[in-house]
PDB file of C-alpha atoms in Angstrom:
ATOM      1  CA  UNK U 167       0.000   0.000   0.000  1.00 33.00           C
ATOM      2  CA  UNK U 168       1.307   3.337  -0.917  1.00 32.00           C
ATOM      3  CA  UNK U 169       1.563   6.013   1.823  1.00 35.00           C
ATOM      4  CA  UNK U 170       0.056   8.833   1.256  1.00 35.00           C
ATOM      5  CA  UNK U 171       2.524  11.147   2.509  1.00 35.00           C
ATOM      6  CA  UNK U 172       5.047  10.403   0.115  1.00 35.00           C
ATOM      7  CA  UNK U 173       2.520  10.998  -2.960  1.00 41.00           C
ATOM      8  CA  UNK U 174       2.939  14.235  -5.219  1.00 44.00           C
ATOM      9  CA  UNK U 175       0.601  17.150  -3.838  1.00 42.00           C
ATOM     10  CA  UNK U 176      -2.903  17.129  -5.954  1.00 43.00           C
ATOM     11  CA  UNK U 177      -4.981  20.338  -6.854  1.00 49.00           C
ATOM     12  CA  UNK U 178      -7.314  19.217  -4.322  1.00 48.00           C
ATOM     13  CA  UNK U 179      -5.153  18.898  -1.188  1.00 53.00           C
ATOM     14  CA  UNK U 180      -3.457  22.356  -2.446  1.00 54.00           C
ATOM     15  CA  UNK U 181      -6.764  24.154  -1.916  1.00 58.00           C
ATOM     16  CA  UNK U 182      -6.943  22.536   1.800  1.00 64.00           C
ATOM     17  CA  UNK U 183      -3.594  22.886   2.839  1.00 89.00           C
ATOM     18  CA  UNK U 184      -3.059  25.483   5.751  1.00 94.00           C
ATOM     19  CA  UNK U 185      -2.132  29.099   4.593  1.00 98.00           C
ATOM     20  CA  UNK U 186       1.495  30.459   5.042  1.00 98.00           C
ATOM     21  CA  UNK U 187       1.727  33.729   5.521  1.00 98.00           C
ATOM     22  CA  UNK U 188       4.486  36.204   5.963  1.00 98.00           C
ATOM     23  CA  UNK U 189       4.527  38.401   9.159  1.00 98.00           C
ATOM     24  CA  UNK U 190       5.641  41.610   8.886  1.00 98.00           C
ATOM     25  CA  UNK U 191       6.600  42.549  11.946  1.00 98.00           C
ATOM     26  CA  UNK U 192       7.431  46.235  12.336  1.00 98.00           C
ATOM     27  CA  UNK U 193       7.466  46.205  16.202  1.00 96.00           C
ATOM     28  CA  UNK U 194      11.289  47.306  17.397  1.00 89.00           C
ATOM     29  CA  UNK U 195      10.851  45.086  20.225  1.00 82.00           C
ATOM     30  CA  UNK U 196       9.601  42.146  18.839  1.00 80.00           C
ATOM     31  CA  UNK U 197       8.207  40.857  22.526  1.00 75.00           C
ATOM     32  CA  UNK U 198       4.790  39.278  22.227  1.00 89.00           C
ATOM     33  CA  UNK U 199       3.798  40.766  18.831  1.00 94.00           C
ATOM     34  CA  UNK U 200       4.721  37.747  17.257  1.00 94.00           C
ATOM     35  CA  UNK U 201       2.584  35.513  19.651  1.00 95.00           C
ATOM     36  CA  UNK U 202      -0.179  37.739  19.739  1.00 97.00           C
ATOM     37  CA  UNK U 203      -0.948  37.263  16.136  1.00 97.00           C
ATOM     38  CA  UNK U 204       0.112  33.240  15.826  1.00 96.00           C
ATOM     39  CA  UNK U 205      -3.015  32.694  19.205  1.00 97.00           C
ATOM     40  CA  UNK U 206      -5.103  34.549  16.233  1.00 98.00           C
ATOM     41  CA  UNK U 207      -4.188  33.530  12.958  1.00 98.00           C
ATOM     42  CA  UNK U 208      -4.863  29.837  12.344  1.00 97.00           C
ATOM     43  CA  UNK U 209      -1.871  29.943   9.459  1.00 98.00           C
ATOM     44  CA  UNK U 210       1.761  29.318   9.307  1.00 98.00           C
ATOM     45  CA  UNK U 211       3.642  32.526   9.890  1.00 97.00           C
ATOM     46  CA  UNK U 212       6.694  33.003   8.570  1.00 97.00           C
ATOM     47  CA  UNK U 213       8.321  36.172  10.389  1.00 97.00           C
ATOM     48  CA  UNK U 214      10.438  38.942   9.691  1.00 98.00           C
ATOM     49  CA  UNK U 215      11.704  41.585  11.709  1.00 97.00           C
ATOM     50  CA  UNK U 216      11.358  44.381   9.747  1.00 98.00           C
ATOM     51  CA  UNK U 217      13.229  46.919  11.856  1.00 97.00           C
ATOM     52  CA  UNK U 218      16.681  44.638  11.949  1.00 96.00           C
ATOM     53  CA  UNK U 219      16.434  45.160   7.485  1.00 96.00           C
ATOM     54  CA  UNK U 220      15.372  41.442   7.902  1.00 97.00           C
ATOM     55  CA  UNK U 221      12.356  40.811   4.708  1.00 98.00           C
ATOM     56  CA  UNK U 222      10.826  38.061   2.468  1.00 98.00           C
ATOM     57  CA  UNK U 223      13.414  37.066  -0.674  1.00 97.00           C
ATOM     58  CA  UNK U 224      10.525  36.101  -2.357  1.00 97.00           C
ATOM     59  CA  UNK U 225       6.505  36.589  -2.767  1.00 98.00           C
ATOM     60  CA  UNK U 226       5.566  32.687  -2.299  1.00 97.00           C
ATOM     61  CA  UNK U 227       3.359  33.328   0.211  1.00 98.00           C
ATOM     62  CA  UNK U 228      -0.375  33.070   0.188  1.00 98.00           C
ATOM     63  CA  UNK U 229      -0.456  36.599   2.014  1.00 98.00           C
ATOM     64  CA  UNK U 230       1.299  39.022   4.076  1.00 98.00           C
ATOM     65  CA  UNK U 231       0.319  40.865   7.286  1.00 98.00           C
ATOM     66  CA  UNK U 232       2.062  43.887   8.458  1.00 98.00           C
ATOM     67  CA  UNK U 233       1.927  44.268  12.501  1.00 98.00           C
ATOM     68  CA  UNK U 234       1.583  47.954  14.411  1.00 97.00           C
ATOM     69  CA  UNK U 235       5.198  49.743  15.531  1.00 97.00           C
ATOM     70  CA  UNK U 236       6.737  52.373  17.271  1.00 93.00           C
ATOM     71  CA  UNK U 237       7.602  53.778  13.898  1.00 96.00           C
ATOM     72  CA  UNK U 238       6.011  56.824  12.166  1.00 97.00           C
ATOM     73  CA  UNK U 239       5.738  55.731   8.472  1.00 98.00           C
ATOM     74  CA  UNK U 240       6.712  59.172   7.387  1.00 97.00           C
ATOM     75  CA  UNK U 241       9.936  58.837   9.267  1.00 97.00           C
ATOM     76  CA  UNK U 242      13.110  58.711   7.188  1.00 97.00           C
ATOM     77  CA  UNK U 243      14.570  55.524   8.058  1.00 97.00           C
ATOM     78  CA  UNK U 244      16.251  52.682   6.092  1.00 98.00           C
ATOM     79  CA  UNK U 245      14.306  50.019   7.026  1.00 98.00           C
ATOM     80  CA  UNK U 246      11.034  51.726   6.855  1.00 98.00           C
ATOM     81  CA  UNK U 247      12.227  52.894   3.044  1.00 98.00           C
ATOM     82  CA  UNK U 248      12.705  49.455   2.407  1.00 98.00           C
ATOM     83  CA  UNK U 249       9.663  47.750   3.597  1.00 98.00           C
ATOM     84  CA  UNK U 250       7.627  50.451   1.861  1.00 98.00           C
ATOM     85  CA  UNK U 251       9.545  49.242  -1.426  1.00 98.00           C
ATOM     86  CA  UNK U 252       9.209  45.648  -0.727  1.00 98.00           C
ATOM     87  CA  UNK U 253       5.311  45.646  -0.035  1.00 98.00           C
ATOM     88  CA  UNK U 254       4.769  48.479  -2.787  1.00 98.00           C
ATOM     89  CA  UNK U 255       5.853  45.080  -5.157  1.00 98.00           C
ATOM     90  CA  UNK U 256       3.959  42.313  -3.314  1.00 98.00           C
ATOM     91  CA  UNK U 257       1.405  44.175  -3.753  1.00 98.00           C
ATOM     92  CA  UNK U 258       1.474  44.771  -7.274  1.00 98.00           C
ATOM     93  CA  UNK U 259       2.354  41.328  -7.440  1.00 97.00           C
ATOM     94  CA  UNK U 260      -1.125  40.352  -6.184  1.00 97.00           C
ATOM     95  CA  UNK U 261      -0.635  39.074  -2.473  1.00 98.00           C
ATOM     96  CA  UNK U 262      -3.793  39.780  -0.010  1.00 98.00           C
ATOM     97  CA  UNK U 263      -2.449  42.100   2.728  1.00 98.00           C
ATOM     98  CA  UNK U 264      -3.866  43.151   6.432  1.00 99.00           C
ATOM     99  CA  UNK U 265      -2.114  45.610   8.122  1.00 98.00           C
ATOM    100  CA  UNK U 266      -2.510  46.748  11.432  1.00 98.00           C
ATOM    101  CA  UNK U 267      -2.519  49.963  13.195  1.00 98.00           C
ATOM    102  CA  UNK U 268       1.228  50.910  11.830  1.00 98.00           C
ATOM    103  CA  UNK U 269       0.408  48.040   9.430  1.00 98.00           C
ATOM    104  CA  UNK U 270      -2.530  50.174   8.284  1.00 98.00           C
ATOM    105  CA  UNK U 271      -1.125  53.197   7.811  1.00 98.00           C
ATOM    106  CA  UNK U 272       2.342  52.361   5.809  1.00 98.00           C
ATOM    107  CA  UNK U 273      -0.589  50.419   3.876  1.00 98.00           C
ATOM    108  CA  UNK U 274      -2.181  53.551   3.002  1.00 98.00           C
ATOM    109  CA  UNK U 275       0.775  55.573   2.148  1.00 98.00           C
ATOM    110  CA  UNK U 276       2.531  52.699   0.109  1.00 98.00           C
ATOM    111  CA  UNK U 277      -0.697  53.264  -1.644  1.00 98.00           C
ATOM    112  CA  UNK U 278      -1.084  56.681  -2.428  1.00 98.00           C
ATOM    113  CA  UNK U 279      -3.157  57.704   1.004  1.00 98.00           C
ATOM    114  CA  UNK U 280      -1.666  60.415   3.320  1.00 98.00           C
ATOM    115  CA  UNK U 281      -0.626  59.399   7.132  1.00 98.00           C
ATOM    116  CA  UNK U 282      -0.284  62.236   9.724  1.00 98.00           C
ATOM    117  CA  UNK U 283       0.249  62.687  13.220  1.00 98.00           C
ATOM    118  CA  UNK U 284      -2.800  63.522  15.469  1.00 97.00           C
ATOM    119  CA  UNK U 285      -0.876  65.383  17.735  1.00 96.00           C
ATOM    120  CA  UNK U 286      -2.954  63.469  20.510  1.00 96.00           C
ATOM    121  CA  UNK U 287      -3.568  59.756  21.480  1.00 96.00           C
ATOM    122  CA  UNK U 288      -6.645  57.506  20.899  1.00 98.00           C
ATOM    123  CA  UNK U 289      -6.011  54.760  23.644  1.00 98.00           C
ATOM    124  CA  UNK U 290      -7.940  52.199  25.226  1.00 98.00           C
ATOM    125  CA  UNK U 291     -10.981  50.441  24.841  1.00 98.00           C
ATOM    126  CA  UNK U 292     -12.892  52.809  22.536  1.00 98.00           C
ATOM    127  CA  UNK U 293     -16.180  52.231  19.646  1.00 98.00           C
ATOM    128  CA  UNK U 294     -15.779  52.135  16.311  1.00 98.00           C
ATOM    129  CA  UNK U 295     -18.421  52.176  13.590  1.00 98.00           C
ATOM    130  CA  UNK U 296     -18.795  50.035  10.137  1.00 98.00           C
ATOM    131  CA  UNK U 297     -21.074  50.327   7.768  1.00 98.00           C
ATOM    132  CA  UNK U 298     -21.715  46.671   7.385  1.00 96.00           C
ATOM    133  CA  UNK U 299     -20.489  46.590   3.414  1.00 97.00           C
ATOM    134  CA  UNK U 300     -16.699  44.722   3.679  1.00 98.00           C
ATOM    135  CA  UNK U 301     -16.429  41.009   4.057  1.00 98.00           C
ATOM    136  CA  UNK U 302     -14.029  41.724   6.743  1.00 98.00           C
ATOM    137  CA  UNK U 303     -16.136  42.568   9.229  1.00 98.00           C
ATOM    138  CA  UNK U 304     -18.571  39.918   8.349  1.00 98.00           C
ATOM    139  CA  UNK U 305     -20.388  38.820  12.007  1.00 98.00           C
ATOM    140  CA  UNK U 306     -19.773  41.944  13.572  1.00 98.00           C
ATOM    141  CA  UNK U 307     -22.059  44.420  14.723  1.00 98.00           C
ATOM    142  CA  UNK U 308     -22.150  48.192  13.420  1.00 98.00           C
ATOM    143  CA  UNK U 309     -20.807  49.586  16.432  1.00 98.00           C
ATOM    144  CA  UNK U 310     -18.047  47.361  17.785  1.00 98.00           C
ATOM    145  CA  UNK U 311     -15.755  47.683  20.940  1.00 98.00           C
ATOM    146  CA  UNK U 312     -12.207  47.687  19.938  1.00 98.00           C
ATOM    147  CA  UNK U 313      -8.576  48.217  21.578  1.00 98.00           C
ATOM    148  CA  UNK U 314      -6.707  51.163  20.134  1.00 98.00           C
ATOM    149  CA  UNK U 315      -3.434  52.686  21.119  1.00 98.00           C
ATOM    150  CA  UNK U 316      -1.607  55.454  18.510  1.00 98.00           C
ATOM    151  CA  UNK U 317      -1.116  58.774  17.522  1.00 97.00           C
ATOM    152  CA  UNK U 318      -1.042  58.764  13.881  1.00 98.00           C
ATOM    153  CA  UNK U 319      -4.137  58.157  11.598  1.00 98.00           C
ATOM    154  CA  UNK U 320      -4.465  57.738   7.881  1.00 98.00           C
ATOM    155  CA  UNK U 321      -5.798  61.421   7.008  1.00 98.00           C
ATOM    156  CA  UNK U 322      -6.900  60.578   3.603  1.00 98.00           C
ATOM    157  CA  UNK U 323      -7.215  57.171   2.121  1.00 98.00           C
ATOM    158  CA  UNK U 324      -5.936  55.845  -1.253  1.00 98.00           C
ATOM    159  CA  UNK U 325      -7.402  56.830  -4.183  1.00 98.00           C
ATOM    160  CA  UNK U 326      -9.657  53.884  -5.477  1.00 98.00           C
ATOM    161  CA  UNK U 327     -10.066  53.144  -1.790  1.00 98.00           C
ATOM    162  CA  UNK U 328     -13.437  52.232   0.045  1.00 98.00           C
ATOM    163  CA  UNK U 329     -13.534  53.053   3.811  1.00 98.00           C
ATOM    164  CA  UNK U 330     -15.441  50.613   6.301  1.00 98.00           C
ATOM    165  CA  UNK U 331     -15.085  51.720   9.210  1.00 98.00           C
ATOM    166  CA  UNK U 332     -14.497  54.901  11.175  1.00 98.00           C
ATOM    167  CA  UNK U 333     -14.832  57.454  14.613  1.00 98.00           C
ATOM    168  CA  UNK U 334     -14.451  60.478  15.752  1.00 97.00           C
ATOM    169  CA  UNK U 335     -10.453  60.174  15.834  1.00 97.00           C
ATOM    170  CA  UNK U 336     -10.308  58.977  11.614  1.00 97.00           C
ATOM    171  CA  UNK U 337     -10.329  56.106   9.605  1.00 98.00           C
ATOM    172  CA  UNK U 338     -10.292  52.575  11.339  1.00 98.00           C
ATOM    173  CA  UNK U 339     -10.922  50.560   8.333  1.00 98.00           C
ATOM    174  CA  UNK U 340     -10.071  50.804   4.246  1.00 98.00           C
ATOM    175  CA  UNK U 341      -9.835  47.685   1.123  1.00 98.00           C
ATOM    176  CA  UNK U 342      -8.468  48.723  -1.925  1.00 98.00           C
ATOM    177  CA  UNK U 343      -8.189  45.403  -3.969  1.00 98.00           C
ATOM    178  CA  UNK U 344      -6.971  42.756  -2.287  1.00 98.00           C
ATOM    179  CA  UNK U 345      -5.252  45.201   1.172  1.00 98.00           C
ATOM    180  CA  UNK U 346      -7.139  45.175   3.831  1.00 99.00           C
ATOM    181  CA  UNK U 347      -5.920  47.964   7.081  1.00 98.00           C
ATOM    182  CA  UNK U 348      -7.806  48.491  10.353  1.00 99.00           C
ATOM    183  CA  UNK U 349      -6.069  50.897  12.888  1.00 98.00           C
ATOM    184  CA  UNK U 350      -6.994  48.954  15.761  1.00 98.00           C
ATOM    185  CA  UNK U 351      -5.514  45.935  17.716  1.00 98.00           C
ATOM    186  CA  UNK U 352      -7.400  43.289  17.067  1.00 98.00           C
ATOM    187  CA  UNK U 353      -4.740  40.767  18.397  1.00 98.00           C
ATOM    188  CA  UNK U 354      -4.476  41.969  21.959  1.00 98.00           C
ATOM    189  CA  UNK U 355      -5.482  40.209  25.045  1.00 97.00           C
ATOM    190  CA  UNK U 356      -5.256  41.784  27.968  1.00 98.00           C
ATOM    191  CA  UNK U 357      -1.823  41.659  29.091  1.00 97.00           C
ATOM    192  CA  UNK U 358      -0.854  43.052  26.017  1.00 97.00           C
ATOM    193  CA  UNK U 359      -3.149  46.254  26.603  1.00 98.00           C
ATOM    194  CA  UNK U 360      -1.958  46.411  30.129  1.00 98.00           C
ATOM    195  CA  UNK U 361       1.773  46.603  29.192  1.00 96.00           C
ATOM    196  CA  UNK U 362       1.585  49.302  26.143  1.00 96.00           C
ATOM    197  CA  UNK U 363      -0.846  51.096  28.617  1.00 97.00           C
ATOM    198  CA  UNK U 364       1.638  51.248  31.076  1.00 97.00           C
ATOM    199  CA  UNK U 365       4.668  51.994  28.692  1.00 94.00           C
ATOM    200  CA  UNK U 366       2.845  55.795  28.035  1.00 95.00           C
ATOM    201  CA  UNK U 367       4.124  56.685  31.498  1.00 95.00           C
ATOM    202  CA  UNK U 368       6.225  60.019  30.565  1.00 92.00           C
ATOM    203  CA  UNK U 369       4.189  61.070  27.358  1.00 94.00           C
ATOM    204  CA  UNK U 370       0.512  60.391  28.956  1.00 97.00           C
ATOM    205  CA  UNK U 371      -1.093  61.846  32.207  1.00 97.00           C
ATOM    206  CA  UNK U 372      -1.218  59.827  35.428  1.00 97.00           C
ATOM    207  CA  UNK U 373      -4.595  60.176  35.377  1.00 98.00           C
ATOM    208  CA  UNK U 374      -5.676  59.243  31.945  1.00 98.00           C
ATOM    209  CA  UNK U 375      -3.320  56.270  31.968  1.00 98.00           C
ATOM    210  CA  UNK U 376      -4.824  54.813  35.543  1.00 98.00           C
ATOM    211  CA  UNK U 377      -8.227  55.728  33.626  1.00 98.00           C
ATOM    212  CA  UNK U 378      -7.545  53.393  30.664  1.00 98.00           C
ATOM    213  CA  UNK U 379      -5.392  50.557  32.813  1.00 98.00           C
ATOM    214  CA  UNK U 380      -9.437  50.520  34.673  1.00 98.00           C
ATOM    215  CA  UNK U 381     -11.002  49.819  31.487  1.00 98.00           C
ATOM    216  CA  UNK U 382      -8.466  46.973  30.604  1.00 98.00           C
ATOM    217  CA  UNK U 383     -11.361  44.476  32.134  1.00 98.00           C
ATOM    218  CA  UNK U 384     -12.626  41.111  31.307  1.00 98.00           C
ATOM    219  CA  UNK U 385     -15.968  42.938  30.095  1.00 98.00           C
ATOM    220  CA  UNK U 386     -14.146  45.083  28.010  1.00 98.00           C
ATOM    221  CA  UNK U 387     -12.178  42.138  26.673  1.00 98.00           C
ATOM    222  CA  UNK U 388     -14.973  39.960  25.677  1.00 98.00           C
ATOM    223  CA  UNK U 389     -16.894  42.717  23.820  1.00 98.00           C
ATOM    224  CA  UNK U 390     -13.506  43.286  21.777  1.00 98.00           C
ATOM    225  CA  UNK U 391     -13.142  39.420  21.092  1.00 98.00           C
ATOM    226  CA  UNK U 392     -15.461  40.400  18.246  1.00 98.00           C
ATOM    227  CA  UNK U 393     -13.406  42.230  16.015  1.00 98.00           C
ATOM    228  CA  UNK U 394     -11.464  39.270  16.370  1.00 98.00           C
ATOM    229  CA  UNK U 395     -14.337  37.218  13.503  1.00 98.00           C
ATOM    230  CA  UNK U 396     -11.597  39.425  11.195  1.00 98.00           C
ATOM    231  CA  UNK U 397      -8.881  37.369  11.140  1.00 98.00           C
ATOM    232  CA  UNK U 398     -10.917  34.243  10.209  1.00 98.00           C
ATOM    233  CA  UNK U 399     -12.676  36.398   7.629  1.00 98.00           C
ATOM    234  CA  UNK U 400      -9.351  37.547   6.384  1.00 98.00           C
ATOM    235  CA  UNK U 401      -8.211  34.032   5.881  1.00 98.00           C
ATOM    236  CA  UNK U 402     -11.164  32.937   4.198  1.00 98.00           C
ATOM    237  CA  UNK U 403     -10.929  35.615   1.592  1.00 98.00           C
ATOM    238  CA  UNK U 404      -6.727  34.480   1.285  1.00 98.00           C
ATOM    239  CA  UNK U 405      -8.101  30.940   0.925  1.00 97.00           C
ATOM    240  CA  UNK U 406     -10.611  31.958  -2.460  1.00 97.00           C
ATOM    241  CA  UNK U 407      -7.791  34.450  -3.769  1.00 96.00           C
ATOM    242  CA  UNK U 408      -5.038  31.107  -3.656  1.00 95.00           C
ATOM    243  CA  UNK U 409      -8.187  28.956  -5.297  1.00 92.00           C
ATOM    244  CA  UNK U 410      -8.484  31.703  -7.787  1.00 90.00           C
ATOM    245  CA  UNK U 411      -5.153  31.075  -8.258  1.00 81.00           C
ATOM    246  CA  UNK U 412      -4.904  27.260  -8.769  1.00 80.00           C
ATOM    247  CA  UNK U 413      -7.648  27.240 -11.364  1.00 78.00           C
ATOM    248  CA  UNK U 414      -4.711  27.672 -14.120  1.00 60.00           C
ATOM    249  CA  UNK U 415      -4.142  30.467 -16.756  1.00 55.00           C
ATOM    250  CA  UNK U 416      -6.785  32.978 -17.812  1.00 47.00           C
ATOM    251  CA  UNK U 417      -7.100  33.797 -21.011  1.00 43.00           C
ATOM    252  CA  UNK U 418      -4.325  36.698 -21.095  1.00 37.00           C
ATOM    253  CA  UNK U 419      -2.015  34.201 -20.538  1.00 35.00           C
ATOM    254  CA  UNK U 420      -1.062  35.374 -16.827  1.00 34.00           C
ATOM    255  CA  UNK U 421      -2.021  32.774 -13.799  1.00 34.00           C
ATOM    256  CA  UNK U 422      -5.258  34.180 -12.112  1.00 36.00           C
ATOM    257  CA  UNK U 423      -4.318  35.652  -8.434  1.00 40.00           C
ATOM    258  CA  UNK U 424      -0.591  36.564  -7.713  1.00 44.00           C
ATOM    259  CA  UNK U 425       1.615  36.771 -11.106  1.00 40.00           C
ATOM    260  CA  UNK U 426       4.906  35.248  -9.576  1.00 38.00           C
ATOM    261  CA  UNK U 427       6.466  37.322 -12.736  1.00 33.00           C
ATOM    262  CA  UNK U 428       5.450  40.354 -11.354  1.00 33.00           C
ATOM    263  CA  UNK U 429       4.928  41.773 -14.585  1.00 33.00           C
ATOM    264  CA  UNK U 430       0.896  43.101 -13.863  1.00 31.00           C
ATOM    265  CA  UNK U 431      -1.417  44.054 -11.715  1.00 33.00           C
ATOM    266  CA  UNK U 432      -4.034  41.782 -10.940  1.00 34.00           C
ATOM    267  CA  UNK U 433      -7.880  42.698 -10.743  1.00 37.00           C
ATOM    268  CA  UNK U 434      -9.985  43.822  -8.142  1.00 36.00           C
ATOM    269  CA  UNK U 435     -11.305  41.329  -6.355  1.00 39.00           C
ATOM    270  CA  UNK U 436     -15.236  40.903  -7.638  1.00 32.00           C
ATOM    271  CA  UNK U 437     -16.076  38.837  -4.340  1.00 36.00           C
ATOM    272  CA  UNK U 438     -16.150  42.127  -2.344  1.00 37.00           C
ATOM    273  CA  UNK U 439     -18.498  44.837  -3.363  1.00 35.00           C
ATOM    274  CA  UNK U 440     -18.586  48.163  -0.778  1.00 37.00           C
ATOM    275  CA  UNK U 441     -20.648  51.095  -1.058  1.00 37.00           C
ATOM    276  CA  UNK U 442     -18.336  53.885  -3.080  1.00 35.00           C
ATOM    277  CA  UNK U 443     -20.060  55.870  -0.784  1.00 36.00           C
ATOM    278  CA  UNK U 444       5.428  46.684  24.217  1.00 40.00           C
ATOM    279  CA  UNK U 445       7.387  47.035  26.688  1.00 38.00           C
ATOM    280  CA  UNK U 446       6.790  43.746  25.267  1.00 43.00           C
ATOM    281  CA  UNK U 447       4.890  45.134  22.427  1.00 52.00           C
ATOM    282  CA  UNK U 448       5.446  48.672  20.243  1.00 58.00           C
ATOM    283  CA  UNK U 449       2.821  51.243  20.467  1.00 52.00           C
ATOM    284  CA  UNK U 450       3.628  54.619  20.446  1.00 49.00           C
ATOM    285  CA  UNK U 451       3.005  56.411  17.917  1.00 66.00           C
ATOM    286  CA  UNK U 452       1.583  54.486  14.926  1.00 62.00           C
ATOM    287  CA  UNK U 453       0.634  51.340  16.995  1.00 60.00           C
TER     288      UNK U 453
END
């Protein structure tokens, strides 16, 4: 009898097989950023430690996610030059993308949006509203509870860009093709949001920071485990985009889903129609 695990992967398996996915991380201490998003993302994440110059040699990945920082993305650093340039070509390449907080933003700019600070913080358990249109936020209500911690904000999104979600402080939630960016934290427990809490003593008040370490409750908590449905939502969407894929050349010749020539952009995705209408973990300001 043969055994299977020696035989030569089929189509069919291929479409079942578990996602891998390159992690972006842009946190400068990489602490529990890595974990944080590994407890959410049922994948295999390949890392890279974006502020050491360390990136991907290559695009074969099903998709990419690009974590919050410390980092401005308008500073004028090396590595922050360089990830710009490297993600600028996955994603002309075709590779799904989530960013995240920092993730978000550098998403918007590599795209043509406009990041700025706010010259305040948003921080702690706050609401944010959808408008119920984007397949990422599929299963969660209209007005969600989410954790947020930064003092930059995407000012304008890209051009061609649909917005999702929003409140008073900006833009928590844009898709343009196949990048997804939310500026919340969607992979923080509560330890997490304890310890970047506690790392604003020095640029926060006493006050407000005991005010937001209070609302770092189990309550809180389990009404922001909702915005977690994303990550399975985002993965879903991966897993069509990688089908797409596997379904062989379209008629122009060029494999449907990521071009590994990198020689064109792909198409917007038709699944998605919107409206047109640390101490351990890195924060401060984009995160």
């Amino acid at each position: 009898m043969t055994d299977p695990s020696t035989d030569e992967p089929t189509d069919s398996n291929e479409r079942t097989e578990r996602l891998r996915i390159a992690l972006l991380n842009a946190a400068h201490k990489r602490g529990t950023t890595q974990q944080n998003f590994e407890r959410e993302l049922d994948a295999d994440l390949v890392e890279f430690h974006c502020p050491s110059g360390d990136l991907p040699e290559t695009f074969a990945f099903d998709a990419c996610v690009v974590t919050g920082s410390s980092a401005s993305v308008y500073w004028d650093e090396p590595w922050i030059g360089a990830l710009k340039e490297w993600v600028g070509e996955a994603v002309d390449a075709g590779l799904p993308f989530l960013g995240v907080c920092y993730g978000h933003q550098l998403l918007a700019d590599v795209l043509g949006g406009r990041v700025e600070g706010m010259g305040e913080y948003e921080i702690g358990y706050r609401i944010v509203e959808q408008n119920g249109a984007n397949r990422l936020l599929t299963g969660v209500d209209e007005r969600f509870t989410v954790f947020t911690t930064h003092s930059d904000r995407v000012a304008e999104a890209p051009p061609g860009a649909t917005v999702f979600a929003r409140n008073e402080y900006g833009i928590h939630g844009f898709q343009r093709d196949r990048v997804f960016g939310v500026q919340f934290h969607p992979e923080y427990d509560t330890t997490t949001a304890t310890r970047v809490t506690e790392g604003k003593e020095g640029e926060l008040e006493t006050g407000r920071i005991e005010a937001v370490l209070e609302g770092i409750d189990a309550e809180n908590y389990e009404a922001a485990c909702e915005a977690k449905r994303l990550f399975d939502n985002f993965l879903e969407y991966v897993r069509e985009q990688r089908n797409v894929r596997l379904e062989g050349p379209t008629d122009t010749g060029v494999t449907a889903g990521v071009d590994t020539r990198i020689e064109t952009t792909v198409d917007t995705d038709l699944a998605t129609t919107e409206s047109a209408a640390d101490s351990s973990v890195d924060s401060s300001p984009s995160s």
